[in-house]
Amino acid sequence: MPEAGQEVIKARRFLKDRLQRDYTTLRGYEAERSNVRQLLQRTAEMGESNSLLLIGPRGAGKTTLINSVLTDLLENMAFVDNTLIVHLDGNLHTDDRIALKSITVQMRLENAADGKVFGSFAENLAFLLQCLKAGDKKSKSVVFVLEEFDLFCAHHNQTLLYNLFDVSQSAQAPICVLGVTCRLDVIELLEKRVKSRFSHRQVFLFPSAHQFEEYAALFQELISIPSSKELKSNVDRIDSLELLKSEAFTFQRNHFDSVEYTFDKRFVDNWNKEISKLMKSPTVEKTLKMLYDFDVSQAFLKMFIFRLVAKIKREAPHITAELVAALATQYECDDKVDLLCGLSVLELCLIIAIKHHSTIYDRDPFNFEIVFGRFNKFAKVSSTMQGVERAIVLKAFEHLRIVELIMPLSNSGLGKVQKEFEMHKLALTYGQIQQAVQRYQALPTEVAQWAQSSLI
């Protein structure tokens, strides 16, 4: 058996590599994946034109779904030979002229279009699609993938979208338009003439909030090391990515390849045994439930596992329940509470005064004069806060505004109202204030007591 320390370092590199560079493995969403695959297959094999929108929050796996479907279809030679893939991104292709230039380059038609003058965008696009027709008039299919689809809606007159959807509605050439967006109201952004040409096919990708068992199983899978047989079975799928001739897609160039890794069988068995033991720990189950309540997406879980794996070293070669729990506590901490604990005692007293005002008057807005009056009542009976000048209290109040613990109601009329009388609202919950008072080090007892009750 090779040296255990080297195997641990290799395992850490393997797990991190797989988390970062596996762009085509999508877990779940079987129905949605099948829907998109059938659509692309029909475009390639039967010459059907289609349009579809993939909608879901960031990190849900929309782009991974498309990558996964394309990788599956690369095994089908009819798809590889008959299809061109054009990839556009709303962040890069900020107007239709840039987008059209990119389409020409990705279709490899720069020479055909060079020197030609076109009267309109539609004419140019029609010429490009015409160039794809072979001698027997059978045209190649084109799949357009539009990332950040909502940004294309902001283009002047939505010319690109209008022409793409127009071609997909008429039988000019077989094209499939796949839009990817995180905006639910994206259909409302389309102009009337564009909307009427869109097929209104929408696929929604929302992580389910009721699948904790699958979430825990995914956690176990991502921190386990597969057997050498499983590693080899993945190699053919990765090799097929070489058939993807699109220069706009870059995921195939830097994709995770398991062929680079070989592990000692005993080390893999021991590692996976430790992981199975870890999954039975009540601490780990409780921690995973907390993470699941915090964020159900796979992207978040992968980031958590990456941070966990980064802590593995020769001296501590295993992932332990204590390590998982310690890392998860960082997600529980509240930034606002940490900020409150860093305030001076005077500033915290002002926050407490604001809390009492908000409790009594049902979160009514307040200004400096109201807060200073309430603080003054406390200062008269307090031994720690006596003799604090008004100017110093005003400075402390302004600091609370700078760190955005209190927010002005509006920016209008700043010049018309004196700063002492400008109305503000509290940007904290009562629970956060309570937590900060409990955690604040060396807080005078009378201030802590005042925080519990507004009666002085």
Coordinates of C-alpha atoms in Angstrom, one line a residue:
M1 CA 0.0 0.0 0.0
P2 CA 1.4 3.5 -0.9
E3 CA 2.1 5.9 1.9
A4 CA -1.2 6.8 3.7
G5 CA -0.3 10.5 3.7
Q6 CA 0.1 10.6 0.0
E7 CA -3.2 8.8 -0.6
V8 CA -5.0 11.4 1.7
I9 CA -3.5 14.3 -0.3
K10 CA -4.5 12.6 -3.6
A11 CA -8.1 12.0 -2.2
R12 CA -8.4 15.6 -1.2
R13 CA -7.3 16.7 -4.7
F14 CA -9.7 14.3 -6.4
L15 CA -12.7 15.5 -4.3
K16 CA -11.9 19.1 -4.9
D17 CA -11.4 18.6 -8.6
R18 CA -14.7 16.8 -9.0
L19 CA -16.6 19.5 -7.1
Q20 CA -15.1 22.3 -9.2
R21 CA -14.8 20.9 -12.7
D22 CA -17.6 18.4 -13.2
Y23 CA -19.8 20.5 -15.4
T24 CA -22.0 17.8 -16.9
T25 CA -23.3 15.7 -14.0
L26 CA -26.8 16.7 -13.0
R27 CA -28.6 15.0 -10.2
G28 CA -32.4 14.9 -10.2
Y29 CA -34.6 16.8 -12.6
E30 CA -35.2 13.7 -14.8
A31 CA -38.5 14.9 -16.3
E32 CA -37.0 18.3 -17.2
R33 CA -33.9 16.8 -18.7
S34 CA -35.9 14.4 -20.8
N35 CA -38.0 17.3 -22.1
V36 CA -35.0 19.3 -23.3
R37 CA -33.3 16.2 -24.7
Q38 CA -36.4 15.2 -26.8
L39 CA -36.6 18.8 -28.1
L40 CA -33.0 18.9 -29.3
Q41 CA -33.3 15.4 -30.8
R42 CA -36.4 16.3 -32.8
T43 CA -34.6 19.4 -34.1
A44 CA -31.5 17.3 -35.2
E45 CA -33.2 14.2 -36.6
M46 CA -36.6 15.5 -37.9
G47 CA -35.7 19.1 -38.7
E48 CA -38.3 20.5 -36.3
S49 CA -37.9 24.1 -35.1
N50 CA -38.6 24.8 -31.4
S51 CA -38.1 27.4 -28.7
L52 CA -38.0 26.8 -24.9
L53 CA -37.2 28.8 -21.8
L54 CA -35.3 27.3 -18.8
I55 CA -36.3 29.3 -15.7
G56 CA -34.9 28.8 -12.1
P57 CA -32.9 30.6 -9.4
R58 CA -29.2 31.0 -9.7
G59 CA -27.3 27.9 -8.8
A60 CA -30.3 25.6 -9.5
G61 CA -28.4 23.8 -12.4
K62 CA -29.9 25.3 -15.6
T63 CA -26.6 25.5 -17.4
T64 CA -25.5 22.1 -16.1
L65 CA -28.8 20.6 -17.4
I66 CA -28.0 21.9 -20.9
N67 CA -24.3 20.7 -20.7
S68 CA -25.6 17.3 -19.5
V69 CA -28.1 16.9 -22.3
L70 CA -25.6 17.9 -24.9
T71 CA -23.1 15.4 -23.5
D72 CA -25.7 12.6 -23.7
L73 CA -26.6 13.6 -27.3
L74 CA -22.9 13.5 -28.4
E75 CA -23.2 9.7 -28.3
N76 CA -25.7 10.0 -31.2
M77 CA -23.8 10.5 -34.4
A78 CA -26.8 11.9 -36.2
F79 CA -26.9 14.8 -33.8
V80 CA -23.2 15.4 -34.0
D81 CA -23.2 15.5 -37.9
N82 CA -26.4 17.5 -38.4
T83 CA -26.2 20.1 -35.6
L84 CA -24.3 23.3 -35.0
I85 CA -24.4 24.8 -31.5
V86 CA -24.3 28.6 -31.1
H87 CA -23.8 30.0 -27.5
L88 CA -24.7 33.6 -26.7
D89 CA -24.5 35.3 -23.3
G90 CA -26.4 38.5 -22.4
N91 CA -23.5 39.8 -20.4
L92 CA -21.1 39.5 -23.3
H93 CA -23.3 40.2 -26.4
T94 CA -24.7 43.5 -25.2
D95 CA -26.3 44.5 -28.6
D96 CA -27.5 42.7 -31.7
R97 CA -24.6 43.7 -33.9
I98 CA -22.1 42.0 -31.5
A99 CA -24.4 38.9 -31.2
L100 CA -24.7 38.6 -35.0
K101 CA -20.9 38.8 -35.4
S102 CA -20.5 36.0 -32.8
I103 CA -23.2 33.9 -34.6
T104 CA -21.3 34.2 -37.9
V105 CA -18.0 33.2 -36.2
Q106 CA -19.6 30.2 -34.4
M107 CA -21.2 29.0 -37.6
R108 CA -17.8 29.4 -39.3
L109 CA -19.3 31.5 -42.1
E110 CA -17.0 34.6 -41.8
N111 CA -15.7 34.0 -45.4
A112 CA -19.2 33.6 -46.9
A113 CA -20.5 36.8 -45.2
D114 CA -17.3 38.8 -45.8
G115 CA -17.8 41.9 -47.9
K116 CA -21.6 41.4 -48.3
V117 CA -23.9 44.3 -47.5
F118 CA -27.2 43.4 -45.9
G119 CA -30.2 45.7 -45.8
S120 CA -31.5 44.3 -42.4
F121 CA -30.7 42.0 -39.5
A122 CA -33.3 39.5 -40.8
E123 CA -31.7 39.4 -44.3
N124 CA -28.3 38.7 -42.7
L125 CA -29.6 35.9 -40.5
A126 CA -31.5 34.4 -43.4
F127 CA -28.3 34.4 -45.5
L128 CA -26.4 32.6 -42.7
L129 CA -29.0 29.9 -42.4
Q130 CA -29.2 29.6 -46.2
C131 CA -25.4 28.9 -46.2
L132 CA -26.0 25.8 -44.1
K133 CA -28.1 24.1 -46.7
A134 CA -26.3 21.2 -48.4
G135 CA -26.6 20.3 -52.1
D136 CA -29.8 18.3 -51.6
K137 CA -31.4 21.3 -49.9
K138 CA -31.3 19.5 -46.5
S139 CA -30.2 22.1 -44.0
K140 CA -28.1 21.6 -40.9
S141 CA -29.9 22.2 -37.6
V142 CA -28.8 25.1 -35.3
V143 CA -29.2 25.1 -31.6
F144 CA -29.0 28.6 -30.1
V145 CA -28.3 28.7 -26.3
L146 CA -29.1 32.2 -24.9
E147 CA -27.7 32.6 -21.4
E148 CA -29.1 35.5 -19.3
F149 CA -32.0 35.6 -21.7
D150 CA -33.6 38.5 -19.9
L151 CA -30.7 40.8 -20.9
F152 CA -31.5 40.1 -24.6
C153 CA -35.0 41.5 -24.0
A154 CA -33.3 44.9 -23.3
H155 CA -31.8 45.1 -26.8
H156 CA -33.2 47.8 -29.2
N157 CA -36.5 46.5 -30.7
Q158 CA -35.6 43.0 -29.5
T159 CA -34.4 42.4 -33.2
L160 CA -32.4 39.3 -32.4
L161 CA -35.1 37.5 -30.5
Y162 CA -37.8 38.5 -33.0
N163 CA -35.8 37.0 -35.9
L164 CA -34.8 33.9 -34.1
F165 CA -38.4 33.2 -33.0
D166 CA -39.6 34.1 -36.4
V167 CA -37.3 31.5 -38.1
S168 CA -38.4 28.9 -35.5
Q169 CA -42.1 29.5 -36.3
S170 CA -41.7 29.5 -40.0
A171 CA -40.1 26.5 -41.8
Q172 CA -37.0 28.4 -43.1
A173 CA -34.4 26.3 -41.4
P174 CA -34.5 23.9 -38.4
I175 CA -33.4 25.9 -35.4
C176 CA -33.9 25.4 -31.6
V177 CA -33.8 28.4 -29.3
L178 CA -33.0 27.6 -25.7
G179 CA -33.2 30.6 -23.3
V180 CA -31.8 30.4 -19.8
T181 CA -32.9 33.0 -17.2
C182 CA -33.5 33.4 -13.5
R183 CA -36.4 35.9 -13.9
L184 CA -39.9 34.5 -13.5
D185 CA -41.5 37.5 -15.3
V186 CA -39.3 37.1 -18.4
I187 CA -42.3 36.5 -20.7
E188 CA -43.7 40.0 -19.7
L189 CA -40.4 41.5 -20.9
L190 CA -41.0 40.4 -24.5
E191 CA -42.6 42.7 -27.0
K192 CA -46.0 41.7 -28.4
R193 CA -44.7 40.7 -31.8
V194 CA -41.9 38.7 -30.2
K195 CA -44.2 37.0 -27.7
S196 CA -46.6 35.9 -30.4
R197 CA -43.8 34.0 -32.2
F198 CA -42.5 32.3 -29.0
S199 CA -43.8 28.8 -28.4
H200 CA -44.4 29.5 -24.7
R201 CA -42.7 26.3 -23.7
Q202 CA -41.2 26.8 -20.3
V203 CA -39.3 24.4 -18.0
F204 CA -38.9 25.4 -14.4
L205 CA -36.0 24.2 -12.2
F206 CA -36.8 24.7 -8.5
P207 CA -34.9 22.7 -5.9
S208 CA -37.5 20.9 -3.7
A209 CA -37.7 21.7 -0.1
H210 CA -39.1 18.2 0.8
Q211 CA -36.2 15.9 -0.2
F212 CA -33.9 15.8 2.7
E213 CA -33.0 12.1 2.2
E214 CA -31.8 12.9 -1.3
Y215 CA -29.8 15.9 0.0
A216 CA -28.1 13.7 2.6
A217 CA -27.4 11.0 0.0
L218 CA -25.8 13.6 -2.3
F219 CA -23.6 14.8 0.6
Q220 CA -22.4 11.2 1.1
E221 CA -21.8 10.7 -2.6
L222 CA -19.8 13.9 -3.0
I223 CA -17.4 13.0 -0.1
S224 CA -17.0 9.3 -1.0
I225 CA -14.4 8.0 -3.4
P226 CA -15.8 5.8 -6.2
S227 CA -14.3 2.4 -7.0
S228 CA -11.8 2.0 -9.9
K229 CA -14.6 0.4 -12.0
E230 CA -16.9 3.4 -11.5
L231 CA -14.0 5.8 -12.3
K232 CA -13.4 4.0 -15.7
S233 CA -17.1 3.9 -16.6
N234 CA -17.1 7.7 -16.5
V235 CA -14.1 8.0 -18.9
D236 CA -16.1 7.2 -22.2
R237 CA -18.6 9.9 -21.4
I238 CA -15.9 12.5 -21.0
D239 CA -14.0 11.4 -24.1
S240 CA -17.2 12.1 -26.2
L241 CA -16.9 15.8 -25.3
E242 CA -14.2 16.1 -27.9
L243 CA -16.9 15.8 -30.5
L244 CA -18.4 19.1 -29.3
K245 CA -16.9 21.5 -31.9
S246 CA -18.4 24.7 -30.5
E247 CA -15.7 27.3 -29.6
A248 CA -18.1 29.3 -27.4
F249 CA -18.6 26.3 -25.0
T250 CA -15.6 26.0 -22.9
F251 CA -16.6 23.4 -20.3
Q252 CA -15.3 20.5 -22.3
R253 CA -11.8 21.9 -22.4
N254 CA -11.3 21.9 -18.7
H255 CA -13.6 19.1 -17.6
F256 CA -12.9 16.8 -14.7
D257 CA -11.4 13.6 -16.0
S258 CA -11.3 10.6 -13.5
V259 CA -8.7 8.8 -15.6
E260 CA -6.0 10.9 -13.9
Y261 CA -6.7 9.2 -10.6
T262 CA -6.0 5.7 -9.2
F263 CA -6.4 4.8 -5.6
D264 CA -5.3 1.9 -3.5
K265 CA -8.4 -0.4 -3.0
R266 CA -7.8 -0.8 0.8
F267 CA -7.6 3.0 1.2
V268 CA -10.9 3.5 -0.7
D269 CA -12.7 0.8 1.4
N270 CA -11.4 2.4 4.7
W271 CA -12.3 5.9 3.5
N272 CA -15.9 4.9 2.5
K273 CA -16.4 3.0 5.7
E274 CA -15.5 6.1 7.7
I275 CA -17.9 8.2 5.6
S276 CA -20.7 5.6 6.2
K277 CA -20.0 5.8 9.9
L278 CA -20.0 9.6 9.8
M279 CA -23.5 9.7 8.1
K280 CA -24.9 7.7 11.0
S281 CA -23.9 10.4 13.5
P282 CA -26.8 12.4 15.0
T283 CA -24.5 15.5 14.9
V284 CA -24.0 15.3 11.2
E285 CA -27.8 14.7 10.5
K286 CA -28.7 17.7 12.6
T287 CA -26.0 19.9 10.8
L288 CA -27.2 18.8 7.4
K289 CA -30.8 19.6 8.4
M290 CA -29.7 23.1 9.4
L291 CA -27.9 23.5 6.1
Y292 CA -30.9 22.2 4.2
D293 CA -33.2 24.8 5.9
F294 CA -30.6 27.5 5.1
D295 CA -30.3 26.7 1.4
V296 CA -31.7 23.7 -0.5
S297 CA -29.6 24.2 -3.7
Q298 CA -26.8 21.7 -4.8
A299 CA -24.5 24.6 -5.5
F300 CA -24.5 25.7 -1.8
L301 CA -23.9 22.1 -0.7
K302 CA -21.0 21.7 -3.0
M303 CA -19.4 24.9 -1.7
F304 CA -19.8 23.7 1.9
I305 CA -18.2 20.3 1.0
F306 CA -15.4 22.1 -0.8
R307 CA -14.6 24.0 2.4
L308 CA -14.9 20.8 4.4
V309 CA -12.5 18.9 2.1
A310 CA -10.0 21.7 2.2
K311 CA -9.5 21.0 5.9
I312 CA -8.3 17.4 5.3
K313 CA -4.5 17.1 5.9
R314 CA -2.0 14.3 6.7
E315 CA -2.3 15.0 10.4
A316 CA -6.2 14.9 10.3
P317 CA -6.9 12.5 7.4
H318 CA -10.7 12.0 8.1
I319 CA -13.8 14.1 7.9
T320 CA -15.2 14.1 11.5
A321 CA -18.7 15.0 12.8
E322 CA -17.0 17.8 14.9
L323 CA -15.4 19.2 11.8
V324 CA -18.8 19.3 9.9
A325 CA -20.5 21.0 12.9
A326 CA -17.7 23.6 13.4
L327 CA -17.8 24.6 9.8
A328 CA -21.7 24.8 9.8
T329 CA -21.7 27.2 12.7
Q330 CA -20.2 29.9 10.4
Y331 CA -23.4 29.8 8.4
E332 CA -25.5 30.3 11.6
C333 CA -23.8 33.5 12.7
D334 CA -25.6 36.8 12.0
D335 CA -23.5 39.6 10.6
K336 CA -25.7 42.2 12.1
V337 CA -25.3 40.7 15.6
D338 CA -21.5 40.7 15.1
L339 CA -21.7 44.4 14.1
L340 CA -23.8 45.2 17.2
C341 CA -21.2 43.5 19.4
G342 CA -18.5 45.8 17.9
L343 CA -20.4 49.0 18.8
S344 CA -19.5 51.2 21.8
V345 CA -21.7 51.0 24.9
L346 CA -23.2 54.4 24.1
E347 CA -24.2 53.3 20.6
L348 CA -25.7 50.1 22.0
C349 CA -27.7 52.2 24.5
L350 CA -29.1 54.2 21.5
I351 CA -30.1 51.0 19.8
I352 CA -31.9 49.9 23.0
A353 CA -33.6 53.2 23.2
I354 CA -34.8 52.8 19.6
K355 CA -36.0 49.3 20.4
H356 CA -38.1 50.5 23.3
H357 CA -39.6 53.3 21.1
S358 CA -40.4 50.8 18.3
T359 CA -42.0 48.4 20.8
I360 CA -44.2 51.0 22.4
Y361 CA -45.2 52.7 19.1
D362 CA -45.4 49.7 16.9
R363 CA -42.3 50.3 14.8
D364 CA -43.1 54.0 14.1
P365 CA -40.3 56.1 12.6
F366 CA -38.1 58.1 14.9
N367 CA -35.6 61.0 14.8
F368 CA -32.6 61.9 17.0
E369 CA -34.7 64.1 19.4
I370 CA -37.1 61.2 20.2
V371 CA -34.2 58.8 20.8
F372 CA -32.1 61.3 22.8
G373 CA -35.1 62.0 25.1
R374 CA -35.5 58.3 25.9
F375 CA -31.8 57.9 26.3
N376 CA -31.6 60.9 28.6
K377 CA -34.2 59.4 31.0
F378 CA -31.9 56.3 31.3
A379 CA -28.7 58.4 31.6
K380 CA -30.1 60.4 34.6
V381 CA -30.5 57.2 36.7
S382 CA -27.5 55.4 35.3
S383 CA -24.0 55.6 36.9
T384 CA -22.2 54.7 33.6
M385 CA -24.0 57.1 31.2
Q386 CA -24.2 60.2 33.3
G387 CA -22.8 63.4 31.8
V388 CA -22.6 62.3 28.2
E389 CA -22.8 65.5 26.1
R390 CA -25.5 65.9 23.4
A391 CA -23.0 66.4 20.6
I392 CA -21.3 63.1 21.4
V393 CA -24.7 61.3 21.4
L394 CA -25.5 62.9 18.0
K395 CA -22.2 61.7 16.7
A396 CA -23.0 58.1 17.9
F397 CA -26.4 58.3 16.3
E398 CA -24.8 59.4 12.9
H399 CA -22.4 56.4 13.2
L400 CA -25.4 54.1 13.5
R401 CA -26.7 55.5 10.3
I402 CA -23.4 55.1 8.5
V403 CA -23.2 51.4 9.3
E404 CA -26.8 51.1 8.2
L405 CA -28.3 49.8 11.5
I406 CA -30.8 52.6 11.1
M407 CA -32.0 53.9 7.7
P408 CA -33.4 57.3 6.7
L409 CA -36.9 57.1 5.4
S410 CA -36.1 59.1 2.2
N411 CA -33.2 60.9 0.5
S412 CA -35.5 63.7 -0.6
G413 CA -35.4 67.0 1.3
L414 CA -32.0 66.4 3.1
G415 CA -31.3 70.0 2.8
K416 CA -34.7 71.1 4.1
V417 CA -34.8 69.1 7.4
Q418 CA -32.2 69.5 10.2
K419 CA -30.4 66.2 10.8
E420 CA -31.8 66.0 14.4
F421 CA -35.3 65.9 13.0
E422 CA -34.9 63.6 10.0
M423 CA -37.0 60.5 10.4
H424 CA -35.4 57.0 10.4
K425 CA -36.5 53.4 10.7
L426 CA -34.7 50.5 12.5
A427 CA -33.0 47.9 10.2
L428 CA -32.8 45.2 12.9
T429 CA -35.1 42.6 14.5
Y430 CA -35.7 42.6 18.3
G431 CA -34.1 39.1 18.4
Q432 CA -30.9 40.4 16.9
I433 CA -30.7 43.2 19.6
Q434 CA -31.4 40.7 22.3
Q435 CA -28.7 38.3 21.0
A436 CA -26.2 41.2 20.9
V437 CA -26.9 42.3 24.5
Q438 CA -26.4 38.7 25.7
R439 CA -23.1 38.3 23.8
Y440 CA -21.6 41.8 24.4
Q441 CA -18.5 41.5 26.5
A442 CA -18.3 43.6 29.7
L443 CA -21.7 45.3 29.2
P444 CA -22.7 47.2 32.4
T445 CA -25.4 45.3 34.3
E446 CA -27.8 48.3 34.3
V447 CA -27.6 48.6 30.5
A448 CA -28.4 44.8 30.2
Q449 CA -31.3 45.2 32.6
W450 CA -32.6 48.3 30.7
A451 CA -32.6 46.2 27.5
Q452 CA -35.0 43.8 29.1
S453 CA -37.5 46.4 30.2
S454 CA -38.3 50.0 29.1
L455 CA -39.3 50.9 32.7
I456 CA -36.6 52.9 34.4

